[in-house]
Tab-separated table of C-alpha atoms in Angstrom:
chain	number	residue	atom	x	y	z
M	283	MET	CA	2.515	102.778	-123.892
M	284	LYS	CA	5.455	102.961	-126.141
M	285	ARG	CA	6.874	105.906	-124.285
M	286	LEU	CA	6.470	103.955	-121.017
M	287	ILE	CA	8.435	101.157	-122.382
M	288	VAL	CA	11.238	103.468	-123.595
M	289	PHE	CA	11.272	105.229	-120.192
M	290	GLY	CA	11.514	101.728	-118.499
M	291	ASN	CA	14.474	100.853	-120.653
M	292	LEU	CA	16.043	104.255	-119.938
M	293	VAL	CA	15.813	103.666	-116.195
M	294	LYS	CA	17.208	100.233	-116.555
M	295	ASP	CA	20.098	101.291	-118.739
M	296	SER	CA	20.798	104.258	-116.485
M	297	LEU	CA	20.996	102.012	-113.405
M	298	ASP	CA	23.319	99.755	-115.202
M	299	THR	CA	25.577	102.727	-116.101
M	300	ILE	CA	25.806	104.168	-112.661
M	301	THR	CA	26.655	100.808	-111.060
M	302	ARG	CA	29.410	100.021	-113.458
M	303	GLY	CA	32.661	101.846	-114.005
M	304	PRO	CA	36.373	101.961	-113.311
M	305	ILE	CA	37.888	101.468	-109.901
M	306	LYS	CA	38.384	105.235	-109.433
M	307	TYR	CA	34.702	105.800	-109.972
M	308	HIS	CA	33.783	103.276	-107.380
M	309	VAL	CA	36.263	104.693	-104.843
M	310	TRP	CA	34.859	108.166	-105.414
M	311	MET	CA	31.270	107.028	-104.919
M	312	GLY	CA	32.380	104.914	-101.859
M	313	VAL	CA	33.949	107.920	-100.148
M	314	LEU	CA	30.940	110.021	-100.864
M	315	THR	CA	28.702	107.330	-99.394
M	316	PHE	CA	30.813	107.094	-96.268
M	317	ILE	CA	30.621	110.924	-95.670
M	318	MET	CA	26.860	110.753	-96.211
M	319	LEU	CA	26.604	108.155	-93.587
M	320	VAL	CA	28.571	110.262	-91.189
M	321	GLY	CA	26.226	113.124	-91.957
M	322	ILE	CA	23.156	110.990	-91.270
M	323	TYR	CA	24.669	109.878	-88.003
M	324	CYS	CA	25.291	113.573	-87.056
M	325	TYR	CA	21.804	114.446	-88.098
M	326	SER	CA	20.432	111.729	-85.924
M	327	ILE	CA	22.018	113.265	-82.957
M	328	GLN	CA	20.570	116.746	-83.784
M	329	PHE	CA	17.189	115.204	-84.452
M	330	GLU	CA	17.345	113.641	-80.983
M	331	GLU	CA	18.804	116.569	-79.111
M	332	GLY	CA	17.364	119.348	-81.177
M	333	LEU	CA	19.203	122.448	-82.536
M	334	GLY	CA	20.871	122.754	-79.207
M	335	ALA	CA	23.438	120.291	-80.609
M	336	THR	CA	24.535	123.049	-82.993
M	337	GLY	CA	26.539	126.202	-82.376
M	338	MET	CA	23.344	128.357	-83.045
M	339	THR	CA	21.768	130.236	-80.162
M	340	ASP	CA	18.807	132.625	-79.790
M	341	ARG	CA	21.274	135.470	-80.607
M	342	VAL	CA	22.791	133.952	-83.617
M	343	SER	CA	19.907	131.881	-85.051
M	344	TRP	CA	21.378	131.229	-88.624
M	345	GLY	CA	24.755	129.549	-89.001
M	346	LEU	CA	26.407	126.968	-91.190
M	347	TYR	CA	23.247	125.640	-92.726
M	348	ILE	CA	21.800	128.848	-93.920
M	349	SER	CA	25.269	130.110	-95.040
M	350	ASN	CA	25.550	127.023	-97.326
M	351	PHE	CA	21.949	127.481	-98.469
M	352	THR	CA	22.547	131.103	-99.519
M	353	PHE	CA	25.738	130.138	-101.361
M	354	LEU	CA	24.175	127.240	-103.210
M	355	VAL	CA	21.334	129.253	-104.404
M	356	GLY	CA	23.803	131.247	-106.349
M	357	VAL	CA	25.491	128.025	-107.785
M	358	ALA	CA	22.181	126.775	-108.927
M	359	ALA	CA	21.274	130.173	-110.532
M	360	ALA	CA	24.688	130.136	-112.369
M	361	ALA	CA	23.276	127.454	-114.805
M	362	VAL	CA	21.813	130.357	-116.750
M	363	VAL	CA	25.335	131.356	-117.953
M	364	LEU	CA	25.244	128.222	-120.014
M	365	VAL	CA	21.540	128.197	-120.879
M	366	LEU	CA	21.411	131.777	-122.322
M	367	PRO	CA	24.126	131.332	-125.020
M	368	THR	CA	23.159	127.795	-125.849
M	369	TYR	CA	19.337	128.060	-126.273
M	370	LEU	CA	19.119	131.702	-127.215
M	371	PHE	CA	22.224	132.463	-129.180
M	372	LYS	CA	22.912	128.783	-130.488
M	373	ASP	CA	26.512	128.808	-129.391
M	374	ILE	CA	28.091	125.403	-130.072
M	375	ASP	CA	30.774	125.814	-127.441
M	376	PHE	CA	28.292	126.161	-124.686
M	377	LYS	CA	25.972	123.497	-126.026
M	378	ARG	CA	28.481	120.736	-125.044
M	379	ALA	CA	28.401	121.843	-121.398
M	380	VAL	CA	24.814	123.022	-120.899
M	381	LEU	CA	23.369	119.638	-119.667
M	382	ILE	CA	26.146	119.386	-117.232
M	383	GLY	CA	25.456	122.823	-115.893
M	384	GLU	CA	21.799	122.028	-115.511
M	385	GLY	CA	22.649	118.761	-113.732
M	386	LEU	CA	24.685	120.898	-111.382
M	387	ALA	CA	21.778	123.146	-110.777
M	388	VAL	CA	19.553	120.148	-109.790
M	389	ALA	CA	22.238	118.911	-107.323
M	390	ALA	CA	22.660	122.351	-105.834
M	391	LEU	CA	18.998	122.941	-105.399
M	392	LEU	CA	18.518	119.630	-103.711
M	393	MET	CA	21.288	120.638	-101.280
M	394	CYS	CA	19.537	123.887	-100.718
M	395	LEU	CA	16.439	122.103	-99.596
M	396	MET	CA	18.277	119.735	-97.400
M	397	PHE	CA	20.044	122.616	-95.603
M	398	ILE	CA	16.703	124.247	-95.085
M	399	VAL	CA	15.352	120.945	-93.627
M	400	ALA	CA	18.437	120.727	-91.276
M	401	ASP	CA	18.094	124.308	-90.133
M	402	MET	CA	14.384	123.797	-89.236
M	403	GLY	CA	15.313	121.027	-86.985
M	404	GLY	CA	13.862	118.129	-88.799
M	405	PRO	CA	11.544	117.114	-91.656
M	406	ASP	CA	8.669	116.768	-89.167
M	407	VAL	CA	8.117	120.570	-89.091
M	408	LEU	CA	7.815	121.034	-92.762
M	409	TRP	CA	4.132	120.764	-92.688
M	410	HIS	CA	4.016	124.237	-91.107
M	411	VAL	CA	4.788	125.802	-94.571
M	412	MET	CA	2.658	123.491	-96.779
M	413	PRO	CA	-0.230	125.232	-98.522
M	414	GLY	CA	-3.559	124.006	-97.137
M	415	ILE	CA	-1.981	122.189	-94.276
M	416	GLY	CA	0.128	124.763	-92.492
M	417	VAL	CA	0.323	128.508	-92.786
M	418	PHE	CA	1.822	129.428	-96.071
M	419	ASN	CA	1.368	133.180	-95.699
M	420	PHE	CA	1.385	133.904	-99.421
M	421	PRO	CA	2.023	136.513	-100.704
M	422	ASP	CA	2.961	138.305	-97.617
M	423	SER	CA	5.934	136.204	-96.619
M	424	MET	CA	9.241	136.398	-98.531
M	425	LEU	CA	9.939	132.921	-97.270
M	426	THR	CA	7.047	131.561	-99.257
M	427	TRP	CA	8.203	133.320	-102.352
M	428	ASP	CA	11.614	131.704	-101.837
M	429	ILE	CA	9.874	128.334	-101.537
M	430	ILE	CA	8.050	128.769	-104.671
M	431	ALA	CA	11.148	130.105	-106.561
M	432	LEU	CA	13.484	127.218	-105.532
M	433	ASN	CA	10.959	124.309	-106.190
M	434	GLY	CA	9.780	125.949	-109.545
M	435	TYR	CA	13.378	126.344	-110.662
M	436	LEU	CA	14.065	122.654	-109.606
M	437	ILE	CA	11.247	121.458	-111.712
M	438	ILE	CA	12.370	123.402	-114.757
M	439	ASN	CA	15.942	122.188	-114.458
M	440	ILE	CA	14.760	118.543	-114.199
M	441	SER	CA	12.143	118.780	-117.008
M	442	ILE	CA	14.057	120.469	-119.741
M	443	PRO	CA	17.210	118.269	-119.557
M	444	PHE	CA	15.111	115.151	-119.141
M	445	TYR	CA	13.235	115.942	-122.293
M	446	ILE	CA	16.453	116.451	-124.362
M	447	LEU	CA	18.098	113.454	-122.930
M	448	PHE	CA	15.036	111.283	-123.441
M	449	ARG	CA	14.864	112.302	-127.133
M	450	HIS	CA	18.659	111.665	-127.589
M	451	TYR	CA	18.328	108.300	-125.918
M	452	GLN	CA	15.824	107.434	-128.617
M	453	ASP	CA	18.301	108.727	-131.236
M	454	LYS	CA	15.989	111.633	-132.073
M	455	ILE	CA	16.511	115.334	-132.157
M	456	ALA	CA	14.800	117.357	-129.320
M	457	ASN	CA	12.125	119.724	-130.680
M	458	PRO	CA	13.175	123.322	-129.918
M	459	LYS	CA	9.566	124.357	-129.742
M	460	VAL	CA	9.127	122.106	-126.672
M	461	TYR	CA	12.203	123.214	-124.642
M	462	ILE	CA	13.063	126.700	-125.839
M	463	PRO	CA	10.022	128.335	-123.947
M	464	GLY	CA	11.034	126.494	-120.787
M	465	ALA	CA	14.618	127.598	-121.244
M	466	MET	CA	13.527	131.257	-121.562
M	467	ILE	CA	11.541	130.922	-118.356
M	468	SER	CA	14.475	129.339	-116.627
M	469	MET	CA	16.723	132.317	-117.436
M	470	LEU	CA	14.400	134.716	-115.730
M	471	TRP	CA	13.698	132.294	-112.898
M	472	ALA	CA	17.449	131.931	-112.258
M	473	VAL	CA	17.751	135.642	-111.622
M	474	GLY	CA	14.631	135.539	-109.614
M	475	ILE	CA	15.639	132.802	-107.116
M	476	HIS	CA	18.751	134.699	-105.958
M	477	LEU	CA	17.030	138.054	-105.853
M	478	VAL	CA	14.299	136.645	-103.764
M	479	THR	CA	16.891	135.034	-101.403
M	480	ALA	CA	18.560	138.593	-101.172
M	481	PHE	CA	15.173	140.122	-100.485
M	482	LEU	CA	14.820	137.766	-97.422
M	483	TYR	CA	17.772	139.505	-95.756
M	484	GLN	CA	17.043	142.956	-97.048
M	485	GLY	CA	13.527	142.808	-95.509
M	486	LEU	CA	14.748	142.291	-92.047
M	487	GLN	CA	14.704	145.891	-90.736
M	488	ALA	CA	16.362	144.972	-87.381
M	489	ARG	CA	19.544	143.743	-89.211
M	490	PRO	CA	21.119	146.957	-90.610
M	491	PHE	CA	24.137	144.888	-92.034
M	492	TRP	CA	21.704	143.396	-94.665
M	493	ASN	CA	19.726	146.636	-95.362
M	494	ASN	CA	21.849	147.283	-98.467
M	495	ALA	CA	20.450	148.070	-101.878
M	496	LEU	CA	23.502	146.368	-103.427
M	497	LEU	CA	22.721	143.032	-101.787
M	498	GLY	CA	20.644	141.696	-104.599
M	499	PRO	CA	22.982	142.666	-107.407
M	500	ARG	CA	25.968	141.585	-105.614
M	501	PHE	CA	24.344	138.198	-104.920
M	502	LEU	CA	24.026	137.840	-108.716
M	503	ALA	CA	27.632	138.979	-109.449
M	504	SER	CA	29.099	136.462	-106.875
M	505	ALA	CA	26.772	133.741	-108.199
M	506	PHE	CA	27.928	134.316	-111.821
M	507	ALA	CA	31.473	134.142	-110.619
M	508	ALA	CA	31.413	131.096	-108.249
M	509	GLY	CA	28.970	128.936	-110.134
M	510	PRO	CA	30.764	129.034	-113.611
M	511	ALA	CA	34.082	128.708	-111.687
M	512	LEU	CA	32.832	125.421	-110.334
M	513	ILE	CA	31.513	124.430	-113.765
M	514	ILE	CA	34.978	125.134	-115.212
M	515	LEU	CA	36.575	122.762	-112.573
M	516	ILE	CA	33.969	120.099	-113.198
M	517	LEU	CA	34.425	120.210	-116.928
M	518	GLY	CA	38.050	120.010	-116.497
M	519	ILE	CA	37.625	116.814	-114.396
M	520	ILE	CA	35.140	115.351	-116.980
M	521	ARG	CA	37.464	116.067	-119.931
M	522	ALA	CA	40.317	114.423	-118.130
M	523	TYR	CA	38.619	111.224	-116.871
M	524	THR	CA	35.788	110.584	-119.448
M	525	PRO	CA	35.592	110.293	-123.295
M	526	PHE	CA	33.244	113.324	-123.381
M	527	SER	CA	35.041	115.802	-125.549
M	528	LEU	CA	35.141	119.533	-124.689
M	529	GLU	CA	37.002	122.175	-126.810
M	530	ASP	CA	39.402	124.618	-125.230
M	531	THR	CA	37.075	127.516	-126.462
M	532	THR	CA	34.337	126.279	-124.082
M	533	PHE	CA	36.630	126.740	-121.091
M	534	LYS	CA	37.763	130.147	-122.470
M	535	LYS	CA	34.316	131.533	-122.947
M	536	ILE	CA	33.056	130.457	-119.588
M	537	SER	CA	36.154	131.937	-117.998
M	538	LEU	CA	35.304	135.331	-119.603
M	539	VAL	CA	31.914	135.192	-117.766
M	540	VAL	CA	33.694	134.346	-114.459
M	541	THR	CA	36.148	137.161	-114.960
M	542	GLY	CA	33.469	139.817	-115.660
M	543	ALA	CA	31.337	138.728	-112.709
M	544	ALA	CA	34.409	138.604	-110.332
M	545	ILE	CA	35.474	142.171	-111.332
M	546	ILE	CA	31.930	143.438	-110.821
M	547	ASN	CA	31.778	141.608	-107.449
M	548	LEU	CA	34.916	143.358	-106.288
M	549	ILE	CA	33.626	146.744	-107.336
M	550	MET	CA	30.537	146.120	-105.364
M	551	LEU	CA	32.622	145.118	-102.406
M	552	LEU	CA	34.510	148.440	-102.482
M	553	SER	CA	31.296	150.277	-102.723
M	554	GLU	CA	29.932	148.566	-99.547
M	555	LEU	CA	33.220	149.166	-97.699
M	556	PHE	CA	32.993	152.807	-98.548
M	557	LYS	CA	29.382	153.043	-97.374
M	558	GLU	CA	30.112	151.286	-94.070
M	559	PHE	CA	33.389	152.989	-93.104
M	560	TYR	CA	33.501	156.474	-94.571
M	561	LEU	CA	31.186	157.761	-91.939
M	562	LEU	CA	30.909	155.352	-89.047
M	563	THR	CA	27.461	154.995	-87.421
M	564	HIS	CA	26.057	152.495	-84.994
M	565	HIS	CA	24.758	150.584	-88.093
M	566	SER	CA	28.410	150.028	-89.145
M	567	GLU	CA	29.143	147.803	-85.979
M	568	SER	CA	28.418	144.518	-87.794
M	569	ALA	CA	30.776	145.388	-90.559
M	570	TYR	CA	33.385	146.683	-88.132
M	571	TYR	CA	33.098	143.433	-86.163
M	572	LEU	CA	33.509	141.343	-89.407
M	573	PHE	CA	36.518	143.238	-90.669
M	574	PHE	CA	38.335	144.433	-87.526
M	575	GLY	CA	36.627	142.697	-84.553
M	576	ILE	CA	35.283	144.395	-81.522
M	577	GLY	CA	37.419	144.136	-78.431
M	578	ASP	CA	38.531	140.518	-78.092
M	579	LYS	CA	35.691	139.291	-80.253
M	580	LYS	CA	37.608	138.553	-83.579
M	581	ALA	CA	36.459	135.064	-84.701
M	582	LEU	CA	35.592	136.067	-88.243
M	583	LEU	CA	38.846	138.036	-88.992
M	584	PRO	CA	40.892	135.168	-90.523
M	585	TRP	CA	37.912	134.122	-92.484
M	586	ILE	CA	37.046	137.393	-94.164
M	587	TRP	CA	40.535	138.523	-94.812
M	588	SER	CA	41.444	135.091	-96.378
M	589	ALA	CA	38.359	135.394	-98.531
M	590	ILE	CA	39.169	138.973	-99.726
M	591	SER	CA	42.828	137.912	-100.452
M	592	MET	CA	41.755	134.898	-102.392
M	593	ASN	CA	39.032	136.954	-104.170
M	594	VAL	CA	41.543	139.641	-105.254
M	595	LEU	CA	44.226	137.065	-106.320
M	596	GLY	CA	41.691	134.987	-108.369
M	597	THR	CA	40.306	138.036	-110.054
M	598	ILE	CA	43.778	139.221	-111.015
M	599	LEU	CA	44.785	135.826	-112.385
M	600	LEU	CA	41.624	135.805	-114.497
M	601	THR	CA	41.926	139.329	-115.737
M	602	TYR	CA	45.172	138.752	-117.591
M	603	ARG	CA	44.659	136.786	-120.735
M	604	LYS	CA	47.966	134.828	-120.397
M	605	THR	CA	47.156	133.326	-117.068
M	606	ARG	CA	43.452	132.984	-117.856
M	607	ASN	CA	44.223	130.854	-120.904
M	608	ASN	CA	46.759	128.742	-119.126
M	609	PHE	CA	44.663	125.875	-117.694
M	610	LYS	CA	46.790	125.311	-114.560
M	611	THR	CA	46.366	128.965	-113.451
M	612	LEU	CA	42.764	128.972	-114.599
M	613	PHE	CA	41.805	125.999	-112.502
M	614	PHE	CA	43.788	127.515	-109.498
M	615	ALA	CA	42.156	130.901	-109.955
M	616	CYS	CA	38.647	129.255	-110.215
M	617	SER	CA	39.271	127.148	-107.072
M	618	ILE	CA	40.390	129.988	-104.800
M	619	LEU	CA	37.677	132.223	-106.218
M	620	PHE	CA	35.009	129.486	-105.429
M	621	ILE	CA	36.248	129.237	-101.853
M	622	ALA	CA	36.520	132.841	-101.387
M	623	ILE	CA	32.892	133.490	-102.431
M	624	TRP	CA	31.805	130.591	-100.298
M	625	ILE	CA	33.328	132.275	-97.256
M	626	GLU	CA	32.113	135.638	-98.256
M	627	LYS	CA	28.430	134.723	-98.663
M	628	GLY	CA	28.509	132.413	-95.667
M	629	PHE	CA	30.672	133.643	-92.601
M	630	GLY	CA	31.063	137.047	-94.163
M	631	LEU	CA	27.347	137.701	-94.681
M	632	ILE	CA	25.049	135.561	-92.459
M	633	ILE	CA	26.925	135.518	-89.192
M	634	PRO	CA	27.861	139.131	-88.830
M	635	GLY	CA	24.256	140.140	-89.588
M	636	PHE	CA	23.464	138.918	-85.998
M	637	ILE	CA	26.364	140.569	-84.214
M	638	PRO	CA	25.987	142.620	-82.235
M	639	GLY	CA	22.421	141.866	-81.215
M	640	PRO	CA	19.552	144.390	-81.053
M	641	TYR	CA	20.632	145.284	-77.422
M	642	GLY	CA	24.356	145.552	-78.404
M	643	LYS	CA	25.343	142.151	-76.953
M	644	ILE	CA	28.157	140.391	-78.771
M	645	ALA	CA	27.671	136.578	-78.846
M	646	GLU	CA	30.071	134.926	-81.310
M	647	TYR	CA	29.175	131.768	-83.264
M	648	THR	CA	31.238	128.630	-83.772
M	649	PRO	CA	29.723	125.595	-85.543
M	650	THR	CA	29.826	122.373	-83.612
M	651	GLY	CA	31.113	118.949	-84.908
M	652	ILE	CA	27.510	117.970	-85.465
M	653	GLU	CA	26.830	120.911	-87.806
M	654	ILE	CA	30.103	120.297	-89.713
M	655	GLY	CA	29.259	116.602	-90.063
M	656	VAL	CA	25.682	117.361	-91.347
M	657	THR	CA	27.073	119.975	-93.701
M	658	LEU	CA	29.657	117.651	-95.149
M	659	GLY	CA	26.964	114.957	-95.576
M	660	ILE	CA	24.752	117.286	-97.547
M	661	TRP	CA	27.620	118.354	-99.803
M	662	ALA	CA	28.614	114.591	-100.366
M	663	MET	CA	24.901	113.964	-101.148
M	664	GLY	CA	24.948	116.802	-103.801
M	665	ALA	CA	28.275	115.426	-105.266
M	666	PHE	CA	26.786	111.909	-105.368
M	667	ILE	CA	23.504	113.033	-107.090
M	668	PHE	CA	25.557	115.158	-109.643
M	669	THR	CA	27.963	112.290	-110.383
M	670	ILE	CA	24.980	110.052	-111.156
M	671	LEU	CA	23.325	112.683	-113.355
M	672	ALA	CA	26.661	113.565	-115.176
M	673	ARG	CA	27.506	109.918	-115.745
M	674	VAL	CA	24.115	109.215	-117.418
M	675	THR	CA	24.153	112.470	-119.365
M	676	ILE	CA	27.746	111.744	-120.698
M	677	ASN	CA	26.899	108.314	-121.786
M	678	ILE	CA	23.622	109.409	-123.626
M	679	GLU	CA	25.463	112.278	-125.352
M	680	ILE	CA	28.392	110.258	-126.611
M	681	GLY	CA	26.048	107.618	-127.827
M	682	ARG	CA	26.754	104.693	-125.409
M	683	LEU	CA	23.211	104.750	-124.078
M	684	ARG	CA	20.617	104.100	-126.848
M	685	TYR	CA	17.256	102.617	-126.943
M	686	LYS	CA	17.464	99.244	-128.575
M	687	LYS	CA	14.260	98.317	-130.414
M	688	LYS	CA	13.109	94.654	-130.312
M	689	GLU	CA	12.981	93.107	-133.681
């Protein structure tokens, strides 16, 4: 009964916290709300007209939605970069940022689920994959493994931070025996969610572009580059606009993780390019279309070469200590690296897998305004949820939110 009372007070205090703030905070939330409303409007059109309102066809059946889903799975998995040193090695520098990273994982996972719903056409078809109601196809289907992995990881990343914050709200210390086992599971689960996603593509034999043994490891390398890069940018904003203190060493340690992962990602890219182009076969056509175009079909050229250029530049800036330890160049490098990997794991991976088709036909894909509107709406939703989680977390951690016992 007492815990329910405390929980009720936490909810009340949290609502009070997220509805109050400086003018910049309200403007930010207002902008996100407007973008979400635009996304809802675009989704209503798609819901009425079906997936024909998008740029996807029977030849290119995965587009902007699945591209963002694939990328965001990596962003969610990147929370392990903070969880591992904090809970296993007791690193105080990572401890200040770990709850922010787990909040980002929750927001990213919710966005992943929303992109899946959008790609399926609507929430009314979800019953097809519900155990006992639809046909779950477990354990044969890799899709069911992905559903279990994503929802399991979401539950873990909600429950562990909630327990820690609930204890801190009561001005008590969280018991390591309660949250450490869950943290250990989350580390393995984080690797698993991205590997399972990679296996989804690798298991499609008719798509030779994805039949690559490096796909899983490269998914992880790019995730541990893009995810922590975004965390660095978010922590920079938090340090600049909130009283939540973060030491320079926190940024420097996370940037080392980004640097190592970015270098490994580039090495794997070179390995894939060698495999595709050293001896050209008909299985190389998708890669050839992506990097050089086929005839007058060159829609992806500006995307992939921009991504590679930003990837290389960002990695070079991070490799040199002088530019890595300069916060202006660090934030710039993290920004372009994040954008580069978003392009690389979206337009550079999903779309060319369908081009050319099984019969050699080339049908290019261009997202429609409806798709872009829905996508921006889901990203705004993720930013909205993360802002709420971060604001409550910060206020609890700095001691502003505390349970007041009645005398």
